Amino acid sequence: MQQRLILVEDEPILRVTLTNDLTEEGYEVTAVADGAEALRVVEEQTFDVALLDLKLPKADGLTVLRAFKAANPLGIAIMMTAYGTIQSAVAAMKAGGADYLLKPFPTDELLILLRGFFAQRPVKIEKNAAHGGVRKFGDLIYASEKMGRVCELIATVARSDATVLIQGETGTGKELVARAIHSQSERRDFPLISVSCAAIPESLLEAELFGHEKGAFTGAIRERKGRFELAHRGSLFLDEVGDLGQAVQAKLLRVLQEKEFERIGGARTIKADVRLISATRKRLEDEVLAGRVREDLFYRLKVITIILPPLRNRTEDILPLAEHFIEKYRRPLGKEIRGLNPEACQRLLAYHWPGNVRELEAAIQQAVTLTGKDVLTQEDFSSEDGESFPGSQSEHALSLIDAVRGTERRYLEEVLRNVGGQRSRAAEILGISRKTLWKKLKLLSLE
Ligand SMILES: Nc1ncnc2c1ncn2[C@@H]1O[C@H](COP(=O)(O)OP(=O)(O)OP(=O)(O)O)[C@@H](O)[C@H]1O
Ligand SMILES: [Mg+2]
């Protein structure tokens, strides 16, 4: 990204030499000769840097400086003057000047000064975002076209009552999408009830979803409404729907087809006016092929499918999200953090984010909490042991075996986390025996 610089200098030779040197250094330079012209240009265009002579014809340098800072609050203003009195320096710094050079000065001094500022300065996020800049939809922040299309789809399906399946890797925002659908729909004044199918043991899930009558089983001392009933006229969000057991799948299929069910231990048929939104990290097609998910249920669930792309496939979203999370976490801490420096941006952009937005959020939260600076730099994004977190190129320096082990380890950890550490369940999901799983855990020192 080329930095835009305005140079205001009435002395022609200095103006021309500085223009040449700065252009060579990579700046896009706009050179003007007097104060009035400078005020006009500053009003019309935006700049990253101003290099200002303090003593100018037609309008003085301080006035130009103030106009520049008003139009470019993050812009860097450097003053040049042959009249290096303390008073004019103090006035310029008070008006937002970043530094001060006494004429004559070697060009190198100026260039070093500028490089120093740019290493410190937060990058303007809007500039990096794809056309249209950063957008918001419900609680979703995005800049990518991919997410733009997802949001259009959300807006369309929200108007209907169709059953929606949201597919995406962990941390891509499936729950946010479910909430956006509900809150944009006609059902918004009624509840959105969430159930995580993976978190509730199968034996309890049926009662949880459909409720039970008094005496339905030992311990059922009174009748209890299930989540379907609680969601009446609203929406039910079934998270990790790929983990549903067979019995619940059958009952769910019936609700989707006939809009009715019975509580456990009950004979009374209950009508449910519920919009079903489900989500999964797995490819449900594979679950169907493997015989774990009923095909007829699968087609009922995925009337409309919303696929959330992984963060690494929509890098335009990374910096706007980072900025959003900086703001979110710095406020409660009362920290003044202005953004990310260019190297930190590069690091975030280069990383592959296996945990997607959730991982990015955690990285920013940690950086904001621990930093003592007002700009986050690349050092704020490396782990204590100096490992490549997040993302440097070092992964490419790994042998194939180590790279595969790294991936295997992350995946095993994730699966184990999701099943609450139950080895037999994890082995089942991974399609390996418990013994093989045990060996792998030992090998990867996850034991
Ligand atoms: N586009 C986004 N804008 C703002 N925040 C986001 C966005 N996407 C995800 N997040 C945040 O990232 C975190 C993870 O999102 P969410 O819980 O919706 O992901 P998920 O796909 O349901 O993950 P999992 O499969 O692990 O349950 C949340 O804190 C959420 O607020
Ligand atoms: Mg989720």
Short mmCIF file of C-alpha atoms and ligand atoms in Angstrom, two decimals:
data_model
loop_
_atom_site.label_atom_id
_atom_site.label_comp_id
_atom_site.label_asym_id
_atom_site.label_seq_id
_atom_site.Cartn_x
_atom_site.Cartn_y
_atom_site.Cartn_z
CA MET A 1 0.00 0.00 0.00
CA GLN A 2 1.48 3.33 -1.07
CA GLN A 3 1.48 6.05 1.59
CA ARG A 4 0.08 9.38 0.47
CA LEU A 5 2.10 12.41 1.49
CA ILE A 6 1.43 16.12 1.12
CA LEU A 7 4.49 18.33 0.97
CA VAL A 8 3.97 22.05 1.62
CA GLU A 9 7.08 24.11 0.91
CA ASP A 10 7.38 27.50 -0.73
CA GLU A 11 11.05 27.19 -1.51
CA PRO A 12 11.18 25.68 -5.07
CA ILE A 13 14.51 23.82 -4.92
CA LEU A 14 13.76 22.18 -1.60
CA ARG A 15 10.25 21.31 -2.85
CA VAL A 16 11.60 19.57 -5.97
CA THR A 17 14.42 17.67 -4.23
CA LEU A 18 12.17 16.46 -1.41
CA THR A 19 9.51 15.40 -3.92
CA ASN A 20 12.09 13.33 -5.79
CA ASP A 21 13.57 11.72 -2.69
CA LEU A 22 10.19 10.89 -1.18
CA THR A 23 8.83 9.48 -4.45
CA GLU A 24 11.88 7.29 -4.67
CA GLU A 25 11.26 6.10 -1.11
CA GLY A 26 7.82 4.93 -2.28
CA TYR A 27 5.52 7.76 -1.24
CA GLU A 28 2.81 9.15 -3.47
CA VAL A 29 3.70 12.83 -3.16
CA THR A 30 1.47 15.86 -3.71
CA ALA A 31 3.61 18.99 -3.56
CA VAL A 32 2.13 22.47 -3.06
CA ALA A 33 3.78 25.86 -2.73
CA ASP A 34 1.60 27.96 -0.44
CA GLY A 35 -0.76 27.78 2.52
CA ALA A 36 -3.99 28.59 0.70
CA GLU A 37 -3.35 25.90 -1.90
CA ALA A 38 -2.46 23.44 0.88
CA LEU A 39 -5.76 24.11 2.69
CA ARG A 40 -7.67 23.47 -0.52
CA VAL A 41 -5.87 20.18 -1.27
CA VAL A 42 -6.20 18.92 2.32
CA GLU A 43 -9.92 19.47 2.11
CA GLU A 44 -10.22 17.47 -1.10
CA GLN A 45 -7.92 14.51 -0.53
CA THR A 46 -6.83 12.31 2.33
CA PHE A 47 -3.19 11.84 3.29
CA ASP A 48 -1.14 9.63 5.56
CA VAL A 49 1.63 12.17 6.09
CA ALA A 50 2.06 15.93 5.90
CA LEU A 51 5.45 17.54 5.62
CA LEU A 52 4.90 21.21 6.39
CA ASP A 53 6.99 24.31 6.27
CA LEU A 54 5.87 26.39 9.25
CA LYS A 55 6.46 29.70 7.54
CA LEU A 56 4.38 29.88 4.39
CA PRO A 57 2.83 32.52 2.16
CA LYS A 58 -0.97 33.00 2.17
CA ALA A 59 -1.78 30.86 5.25
CA ASP A 60 0.66 29.87 7.94
CA GLY A 61 1.87 26.33 8.60
CA LEU A 62 0.01 26.00 11.91
CA THR A 63 -3.34 26.63 10.20
CA VAL A 64 -2.50 24.02 7.58
CA LEU A 65 -1.43 21.60 10.31
CA ARG A 66 -4.74 21.98 12.14
CA ALA A 67 -6.72 21.47 8.93
CA PHE A 68 -4.63 18.41 8.10
CA LYS A 69 -5.16 16.83 11.53
CA ALA A 70 -8.88 17.56 11.41
CA ALA A 71 -9.19 15.80 8.07
CA ASN A 72 -6.73 12.98 8.84
CA PRO A 73 -6.83 12.26 12.58
CA LEU A 74 -4.41 9.36 12.23
CA GLY A 75 -2.16 11.28 9.85
CA ILE A 76 1.42 12.08 10.77
CA ALA A 77 2.47 15.73 10.51
CA ILE A 78 6.11 16.71 10.46
CA MET A 79 7.10 20.37 10.63
CA MET A 80 10.09 21.95 8.90
CA THR A 81 11.33 25.39 9.69
CA ALA A 82 14.36 27.54 9.51
CA TYR A 83 12.95 29.53 12.37
CA GLY A 84 13.52 26.88 14.95
CA THR A 85 12.28 28.75 17.93
CA ILE A 86 10.97 26.88 20.91
CA GLN A 87 7.60 28.67 20.70
CA SER A 88 6.71 27.60 17.19
CA ALA A 89 7.83 24.04 17.96
CA VAL A 90 5.64 23.89 21.07
CA ALA A 91 2.65 25.35 19.23
CA ALA A 92 3.05 22.85 16.41
CA MET A 93 3.29 19.87 18.76
CA LYS A 94 0.21 21.08 20.64
CA ALA A 95 -1.70 21.27 17.39
CA GLY A 96 -1.00 17.60 16.73
CA GLY A 97 2.39 17.69 15.06
CA ALA A 98 4.34 14.48 15.42
CA ASP A 99 7.83 15.86 15.08
CA TYR A 100 9.93 18.78 14.06
CA LEU A 101 12.92 19.19 11.75
CA LEU A 102 15.28 22.14 11.72
CA LYS A 103 16.31 23.36 8.30
CA PRO A 104 18.63 22.53 6.75
CA PHE A 105 18.40 18.78 7.42
CA PRO A 106 19.75 15.80 5.47
CA THR A 107 16.98 13.90 3.62
CA ASP A 108 18.08 10.72 5.36
CA GLU A 109 17.09 12.18 8.69
CA LEU A 110 13.58 12.74 7.38
CA LEU A 111 13.32 9.25 5.88
CA ILE A 112 14.46 7.57 9.10
CA LEU A 113 11.97 9.63 11.05
CA LEU A 114 9.16 8.59 8.71
CA ARG A 115 10.08 4.90 8.77
CA GLY A 116 10.00 5.03 12.55
CA PHE A 117 6.50 6.47 12.54
CA PHE A 118 5.17 3.91 10.12
CA ALA A 119 6.48 0.99 12.13
CA GLN A 120 4.58 2.43 15.12
CA ARG A 121 1.45 3.50 13.41
CA PRO A 122 -1.76 1.50 13.30
CA VAL A 123 -2.83 0.54 9.82
CA LYS A 124 -6.07 2.01 8.60
CA ILE A 125 -8.31 -0.99 8.30
CA GLU A 126 -10.91 0.43 5.91
CA LYS A 127 -8.24 0.86 3.29
CA ASN A 128 -7.44 -2.83 3.29
CA ALA A 129 -10.98 -4.03 3.17
CA ALA A 130 -12.53 -5.06 -0.10
CA HIS A 131 -14.80 -2.62 -1.92
CA GLY A 132 -17.49 -1.20 0.27
CA GLY A 133 -15.32 -1.49 3.40
CA VAL A 134 -16.39 -3.03 6.67
CA ARG A 135 -19.98 -4.06 7.08
CA LYS A 136 -22.17 -5.28 9.88
CA PHE A 137 -25.13 -7.63 9.76
CA GLY A 138 -26.66 -8.48 13.12
CA ASP A 139 -23.57 -9.19 15.17
CA LEU A 140 -21.60 -10.32 12.13
CA ILE A 141 -18.70 -8.12 11.07
CA TYR A 142 -17.29 -8.70 7.60
CA ALA A 143 -15.73 -7.10 4.55
CA SER A 144 -15.43 -10.05 2.19
CA GLU A 145 -17.73 -10.67 -0.73
CA LYS A 146 -18.10 -14.26 0.43
CA MET A 147 -19.65 -13.14 3.71
CA GLY A 148 -21.64 -10.52 1.80
CA ARG A 149 -23.33 -13.33 -0.09
CA VAL A 150 -23.90 -15.29 3.12
CA CYS A 151 -25.61 -12.26 4.67
CA GLU A 152 -27.83 -11.81 1.63
CA LEU A 153 -28.85 -15.42 1.96
CA ILE A 154 -29.55 -14.95 5.68
CA ALA A 155 -31.75 -11.95 4.94
CA THR A 156 -33.70 -13.95 2.35
CA VAL A 157 -34.22 -17.08 4.43
CA ALA A 158 -35.17 -15.02 7.47
CA ARG A 159 -38.31 -13.95 5.64
CA SER A 160 -39.38 -17.56 5.11
CA ASP A 161 -40.10 -20.33 7.59
CA ALA A 162 -37.83 -22.80 5.84
CA THR A 163 -35.63 -25.16 7.83
CA VAL A 164 -32.02 -24.04 7.66
CA LEU A 165 -28.80 -25.99 8.03
CA ILE A 166 -25.65 -23.99 8.78
CA GLN A 167 -22.40 -25.72 7.92
CA GLY A 168 -18.93 -24.49 8.76
CA GLU A 169 -15.74 -25.27 10.62
CA THR A 170 -15.48 -24.58 14.31
CA GLY A 171 -15.51 -20.88 15.19
CA THR A 172 -16.78 -19.62 11.84
CA GLY A 173 -19.84 -17.98 13.39
CA LYS A 174 -22.60 -20.56 13.01
CA GLU A 175 -24.29 -19.52 16.21
CA LEU A 176 -24.20 -15.84 15.24
CA VAL A 177 -25.82 -16.73 11.93
CA ALA A 178 -28.58 -18.67 13.70
CA ARG A 179 -29.24 -15.67 15.91
CA ALA A 180 -29.24 -13.32 12.92
CA ILE A 181 -31.82 -15.48 11.13
CA HIS A 182 -34.09 -15.51 14.15
CA SER A 183 -33.80 -11.82 14.92
CA GLN A 184 -34.52 -10.83 11.32
CA SER A 185 -37.54 -13.11 11.09
CA GLU A 186 -41.22 -12.61 11.93
CA ARG A 187 -40.60 -14.81 14.93
CA ARG A 188 -38.22 -12.34 16.54
CA ASP A 189 -40.58 -11.47 19.41
CA PHE A 190 -40.75 -15.12 20.46
CA PRO A 191 -37.91 -17.16 21.92
CA LEU A 192 -34.86 -18.54 20.21
CA ILE A 193 -34.01 -21.71 22.12
CA SER A 194 -30.59 -23.30 21.65
CA VAL A 195 -29.69 -26.92 22.28
CA SER A 196 -26.23 -28.33 21.82
CA CYS A 197 -26.75 -31.93 20.80
CA ALA A 198 -23.13 -32.80 21.52
CA ALA A 199 -23.17 -31.43 25.05
CA ILE A 200 -26.20 -33.35 26.32
CA PRO A 201 -25.88 -37.13 26.82
CA GLU A 202 -28.07 -39.00 24.45
CA SER A 203 -30.16 -40.55 27.19
CA LEU A 204 -31.22 -37.09 28.37
CA LEU A 205 -31.51 -35.37 25.04
CA GLU A 206 -34.89 -36.76 24.13
CA ALA A 207 -36.44 -35.52 27.37
CA GLU A 208 -34.64 -32.23 26.94
CA LEU A 209 -36.09 -31.68 23.48
CA PHE A 210 -39.57 -33.08 23.88
CA GLY A 211 -40.21 -32.90 27.60
CA HIS A 212 -41.78 -35.57 29.77
CA GLU A 213 -44.96 -36.26 31.68
CA LYS A 214 -45.10 -36.82 35.41
CA GLY A 215 -43.88 -40.33 36.23
CA ALA A 216 -42.46 -40.95 32.76
CA PHE A 217 -39.31 -42.35 34.32
CA THR A 218 -37.75 -42.60 37.74
CA GLY A 219 -37.11 -39.10 38.95
CA ALA A 220 -39.77 -37.48 36.76
CA ILE A 221 -41.70 -36.13 39.73
CA ARG A 222 -43.52 -33.53 37.72
CA GLU A 223 -44.24 -32.86 34.08
CA ARG A 224 -41.70 -30.80 32.19
CA LYS A 225 -41.86 -28.96 28.91
CA GLY A 226 -39.17 -29.72 26.37
CA ARG A 227 -37.27 -27.18 24.30
CA PHE A 228 -39.61 -27.64 21.36
CA GLU A 229 -42.52 -26.46 23.44
CA LEU A 230 -40.51 -23.61 24.92
CA ALA A 231 -39.64 -22.46 21.42
CA HIS A 232 -43.31 -22.28 20.41
CA ARG A 233 -43.83 -19.55 17.79
CA GLY A 234 -40.09 -18.88 17.90
CA SER A 235 -37.05 -20.77 16.61
CA LEU A 236 -35.14 -23.79 17.84
CA PHE A 237 -31.40 -23.88 17.22
CA LEU A 238 -30.03 -27.43 17.20
CA ASP A 239 -26.27 -27.14 17.40
CA GLU A 240 -24.05 -30.09 16.38
CA VAL A 241 -27.00 -31.82 14.80
CA GLY A 242 -24.61 -34.38 13.28
CA ASP A 243 -24.21 -35.89 16.74
CA LEU A 244 -27.86 -36.85 17.24
CA GLY A 245 -28.56 -40.43 18.18
CA GLN A 246 -30.91 -42.64 16.16
CA ALA A 247 -33.92 -42.48 18.50
CA VAL A 248 -33.91 -38.70 18.63
CA GLN A 249 -33.40 -38.52 14.88
CA ALA A 250 -36.60 -40.50 14.32
CA LYS A 251 -38.58 -38.27 16.64
CA LEU A 252 -37.11 -35.13 15.13
CA LEU A 253 -38.03 -36.29 11.65
CA ARG A 254 -41.61 -36.66 12.73
CA VAL A 255 -41.74 -33.14 14.16
CA LEU A 256 -40.37 -31.77 10.92
CA GLN A 257 -42.88 -33.69 8.83
CA GLU A 258 -46.00 -33.43 10.96
CA LYS A 259 -45.26 -30.54 13.31
CA GLU A 260 -46.30 -32.60 16.29
CA PHE A 261 -44.88 -34.90 18.96
CA GLU A 262 -45.60 -36.41 22.36
CA ARG A 263 -43.75 -35.82 25.58
CA ILE A 264 -41.94 -38.85 26.95
CA GLY A 265 -44.39 -41.04 28.78
CA GLY A 266 -47.33 -39.10 27.39
CA ALA A 267 -50.19 -39.92 25.08
CA ARG A 268 -51.21 -36.35 24.36
CA THR A 269 -50.09 -35.03 20.97
CA ILE A 270 -48.54 -31.59 21.14
CA LYS A 271 -48.45 -29.21 18.22
CA ALA A 272 -45.26 -27.28 17.72
CA ASP A 273 -45.03 -24.12 15.69
CA VAL A 274 -41.26 -23.96 15.59
CA ARG A 275 -38.74 -22.91 12.98
CA LEU A 276 -35.79 -25.22 13.06
CA ILE A 277 -32.26 -23.95 12.48
CA SER A 278 -29.51 -26.52 12.81
CA ALA A 279 -25.75 -26.34 12.61
CA THR A 280 -22.91 -28.76 12.13
CA ARG A 281 -19.15 -28.77 11.88
CA LYS A 282 -19.21 -32.07 10.08
CA ARG A 283 -20.12 -32.68 6.51
CA LEU A 284 -23.54 -34.21 7.02
CA GLU A 285 -23.28 -35.96 3.64
CA ASP A 286 -20.44 -38.02 5.09
CA GLU A 287 -22.47 -38.80 8.20
CA VAL A 288 -25.28 -40.03 5.97
CA LEU A 289 -22.89 -42.18 3.95
CA ALA A 290 -21.45 -43.62 7.13
CA GLY A 291 -24.96 -44.51 8.26
CA ARG A 292 -24.86 -42.23 11.29
CA VAL A 293 -27.44 -39.74 10.08
CA ARG A 294 -30.72 -40.79 8.45
CA GLU A 295 -30.95 -39.72 4.87
CA ASP A 296 -34.61 -38.67 5.14
CA LEU A 297 -33.75 -36.45 8.11
CA PHE A 298 -30.79 -34.98 6.27
CA TYR A 299 -33.00 -33.75 3.41
CA ARG A 300 -35.49 -32.28 5.87
CA LEU A 301 -32.77 -30.40 7.72
CA LYS A 302 -31.01 -28.94 4.74
CA VAL A 303 -33.91 -27.38 2.90
CA ILE A 304 -31.71 -24.32 2.82
CA THR A 305 -28.01 -24.73 3.50
CA ILE A 306 -25.80 -21.84 4.54
CA ILE A 307 -22.11 -22.61 4.25
CA LEU A 308 -19.76 -20.45 6.29
CA PRO A 309 -16.33 -20.25 4.65
CA PRO A 310 -13.29 -20.72 6.89
CA LEU A 311 -11.52 -17.49 7.84
CA ARG A 312 -8.39 -18.39 5.82
CA ASN A 313 -10.56 -18.30 2.66
CA ARG A 314 -11.79 -14.77 3.37
CA THR A 315 -8.71 -12.94 4.52
CA GLU A 316 -10.37 -9.57 3.86
CA ASP A 317 -12.33 -10.19 7.07
CA ILE A 318 -9.30 -10.73 9.29
CA LEU A 319 -8.28 -7.11 9.93
CA PRO A 320 -11.79 -5.70 10.32
CA LEU A 321 -12.54 -8.48 12.82
CA ALA A 322 -9.25 -7.85 14.61
CA GLU A 323 -10.10 -4.16 14.89
CA HIS A 324 -13.57 -5.01 16.19
CA PHE A 325 -12.14 -7.32 18.87
CA ILE A 326 -9.48 -4.77 19.90
CA GLU A 327 -12.26 -2.30 20.56
CA LYS A 328 -14.33 -4.91 22.36
CA TYR A 329 -11.55 -5.92 24.76
CA ARG A 330 -9.68 -2.66 25.26
CA ARG A 331 -12.71 -0.72 26.50
CA PRO A 332 -13.44 -2.62 29.70
CA LEU A 333 -9.72 -2.47 30.52
CA GLY A 334 -9.66 1.27 29.91
CA LYS A 335 -6.67 0.85 27.59
CA GLU A 336 -5.99 3.21 24.73
CA ILE A 337 -5.03 0.82 21.94
CA ARG A 338 -5.16 2.39 18.52
CA GLY A 339 -4.70 -0.66 16.35
CA LEU A 340 -2.12 -2.95 14.80
CA ASN A 341 1.21 -2.08 13.27
CA PRO A 342 1.93 -3.30 9.71
CA GLU A 343 3.99 -6.34 10.80
CA ALA A 344 1.26 -7.47 13.16
CA CYS A 345 -1.27 -7.14 10.32
CA GLN A 346 0.94 -9.24 8.08
CA ARG A 347 1.27 -11.90 10.72
CA LEU A 348 -2.48 -12.12 11.25
CA LEU A 349 -3.07 -12.23 7.50
CA ALA A 350 -0.52 -15.01 6.92
CA TYR A 351 -1.82 -17.37 9.59
CA HIS A 352 -4.23 -20.15 8.61
CA TRP A 353 -6.60 -19.85 11.61
CA PRO A 354 -7.74 -23.44 12.15
CA GLY A 355 -9.99 -22.18 14.96
CA ASN A 356 -11.33 -19.42 12.71
CA VAL A 357 -12.92 -16.28 14.19
CA ARG A 358 -12.99 -17.73 17.69
CA GLU A 359 -9.22 -18.25 17.57
CA LEU A 360 -8.67 -14.74 16.24
CA GLU A 361 -10.82 -13.32 19.00
CA ALA A 362 -8.82 -15.20 21.63
CA ALA A 363 -5.50 -14.04 20.13
CA ILE A 364 -6.64 -10.40 20.19
CA GLN A 365 -8.04 -10.68 23.69
CA GLN A 366 -4.74 -12.05 24.93
CA ALA A 367 -2.70 -9.40 23.12
CA VAL A 368 -4.90 -6.55 24.37
CA THR A 369 -4.81 -7.84 27.92
CA LEU A 370 -1.05 -8.32 28.09
CA THR A 371 0.30 -5.40 26.07
CA GLY A 372 1.66 -2.27 27.62
CA LYS A 373 1.83 -0.39 24.31
CA ASP A 374 -0.83 1.61 22.50
CA VAL A 375 -0.26 -0.22 19.22
CA LEU A 376 -0.24 -4.01 18.93
CA THR A 377 2.90 -5.32 17.26
CA GLN A 378 4.02 -8.72 15.99
CA GLU A 379 5.53 -9.52 19.40
CA ASP A 380 2.05 -9.40 20.88
CA PHE A 381 1.17 -12.38 18.71
CA SER A 382 3.77 -14.92 19.60
CA SER A 383 3.58 -17.47 22.36
CA GLU A 384 5.86 -17.38 25.39
CA ASP A 385 8.06 -20.15 24.05
CA GLY A 386 8.64 -18.14 20.90
CA GLU A 387 6.66 -20.64 18.86
CA SER A 388 5.02 -19.62 15.63
CA PHE A 389 1.74 -18.46 17.07
CA PRO A 390 -0.07 -17.21 15.21
CA GLY A 391 1.34 -17.85 11.91
CA SER A 392 4.71 -17.26 10.67
CA GLN A 393 6.21 -19.05 7.74
CA SER A 394 7.99 -21.47 10.05
CA GLU A 395 5.46 -24.20 9.36
CA HIS A 396 6.93 -24.49 5.92
CA ALA A 397 10.24 -25.37 7.49
CA LEU A 398 8.78 -28.46 9.11
CA SER A 399 9.31 -31.95 7.84
CA LEU A 400 6.22 -33.60 6.40
CA ILE A 401 5.98 -35.91 9.40
CA ASP A 402 6.03 -33.01 11.86
CA ALA A 403 3.52 -31.05 9.83
CA VAL A 404 1.15 -34.00 9.72
CA ARG A 405 1.65 -34.62 13.45
CA GLY A 406 0.84 -30.99 14.19
CA THR A 407 -2.40 -31.24 12.27
CA GLU A 408 -3.21 -34.61 13.82
CA ARG A 409 -2.60 -33.28 17.29
CA ARG A 410 -4.81 -30.21 16.80
CA TYR A 411 -7.59 -32.36 15.40
CA LEU A 412 -7.37 -34.95 18.18
CA GLU A 413 -7.41 -32.22 20.81
CA GLU A 414 -10.46 -30.69 19.20
CA VAL A 415 -12.36 -33.97 19.00
CA LEU A 416 -11.51 -34.85 22.59
CA ARG A 417 -12.62 -31.43 23.75
CA ASN A 418 -15.90 -31.79 21.95
CA VAL A 419 -16.74 -35.13 23.52
CA GLY A 420 -15.70 -33.96 26.96
CA GLY A 421 -12.65 -36.24 26.99
CA GLN A 422 -14.55 -39.49 26.43
CA ARG A 423 -12.00 -41.70 24.70
CA SER A 424 -14.42 -44.29 23.32
CA ARG A 425 -16.63 -41.61 21.79
CA ALA A 426 -13.58 -39.87 20.31
CA ALA A 427 -12.31 -43.12 18.80
CA GLU A 428 -15.72 -43.72 17.25
CA ILE A 429 -15.77 -40.28 15.66
CA LEU A 430 -12.22 -40.67 14.42
CA GLY A 431 -12.99 -44.09 12.99
CA ILE A 432 -10.13 -45.80 14.83
CA SER A 433 -9.99 -48.30 17.66
CA ARG A 434 -9.55 -47.16 21.25
CA LYS A 435 -6.18 -48.83 21.26
CA THR A 436 -5.00 -46.88 18.21
CA LEU A 437 -6.30 -43.68 19.76
CA TRP A 438 -4.41 -44.44 22.97
CA LYS A 439 -1.21 -45.07 21.02
CA LYS A 440 -1.60 -41.82 19.10
CA LEU A 441 -2.21 -39.82 22.26
CA LYS A 442 0.96 -41.27 23.72
CA LEU A 443 2.94 -40.57 20.59
CA LEU A 444 1.75 -36.97 20.47
CA SER A 445 2.27 -36.63 24.22
CA LEU A 446 -1.39 -35.83 24.78
CA GLU A 447 -1.58 -38.63 27.35
N1 LIG B 1 -18.36 -12.39 11.47
C1 LIG B 1 -18.19 -12.28 12.79
N2 LIG B 1 -18.21 -11.06 13.35
C2 LIG B 1 -18.03 -10.93 14.70
N3 LIG B 1 -17.79 -11.93 15.52
C3 LIG B 1 -17.76 -13.17 15.02
C4 LIG B 1 -17.97 -13.41 13.63
N4 LIG B 1 -17.88 -14.74 13.40
C5 LIG B 1 -17.65 -15.31 14.61
N5 LIG B 1 -17.57 -14.38 15.58
C6 LIG B 1 -17.28 -14.63 17.00
O1 LIG B 1 -16.46 -15.76 17.07
C7 LIG B 1 -16.84 -16.63 18.11
C8 LIG B 1 -17.25 -17.97 17.54
O2 LIG B 1 -18.48 -17.84 16.82
P1 LIG B 1 -19.64 -18.93 16.92
O3 LIG B 1 -19.79 -19.42 18.32
O4 LIG B 1 -20.86 -18.41 16.27
O5 LIG B 1 -18.94 -20.07 16.02
P2 LIG B 1 -19.44 -21.53 15.68
O6 LIG B 1 -19.33 -21.68 14.23
O7 LIG B 1 -20.78 -21.77 16.32
O8 LIG B 1 -18.31 -22.42 16.37
P3 LIG B 1 -18.41 -23.94 16.95
O9 LIG B 1 -18.59 -24.84 15.78
O10 LIG B 1 -17.08 -24.15 17.59
O11 LIG B 1 -19.57 -23.97 17.89
C9 LIG B 1 -17.94 -15.93 18.85
O12 LIG B 1 -17.40 -15.23 19.95
C10 LIG B 1 -18.51 -14.98 17.83
O13 LIG B 1 -19.08 -13.87 18.45
MG MG B 2 -21.33 -23.05 17.86
#
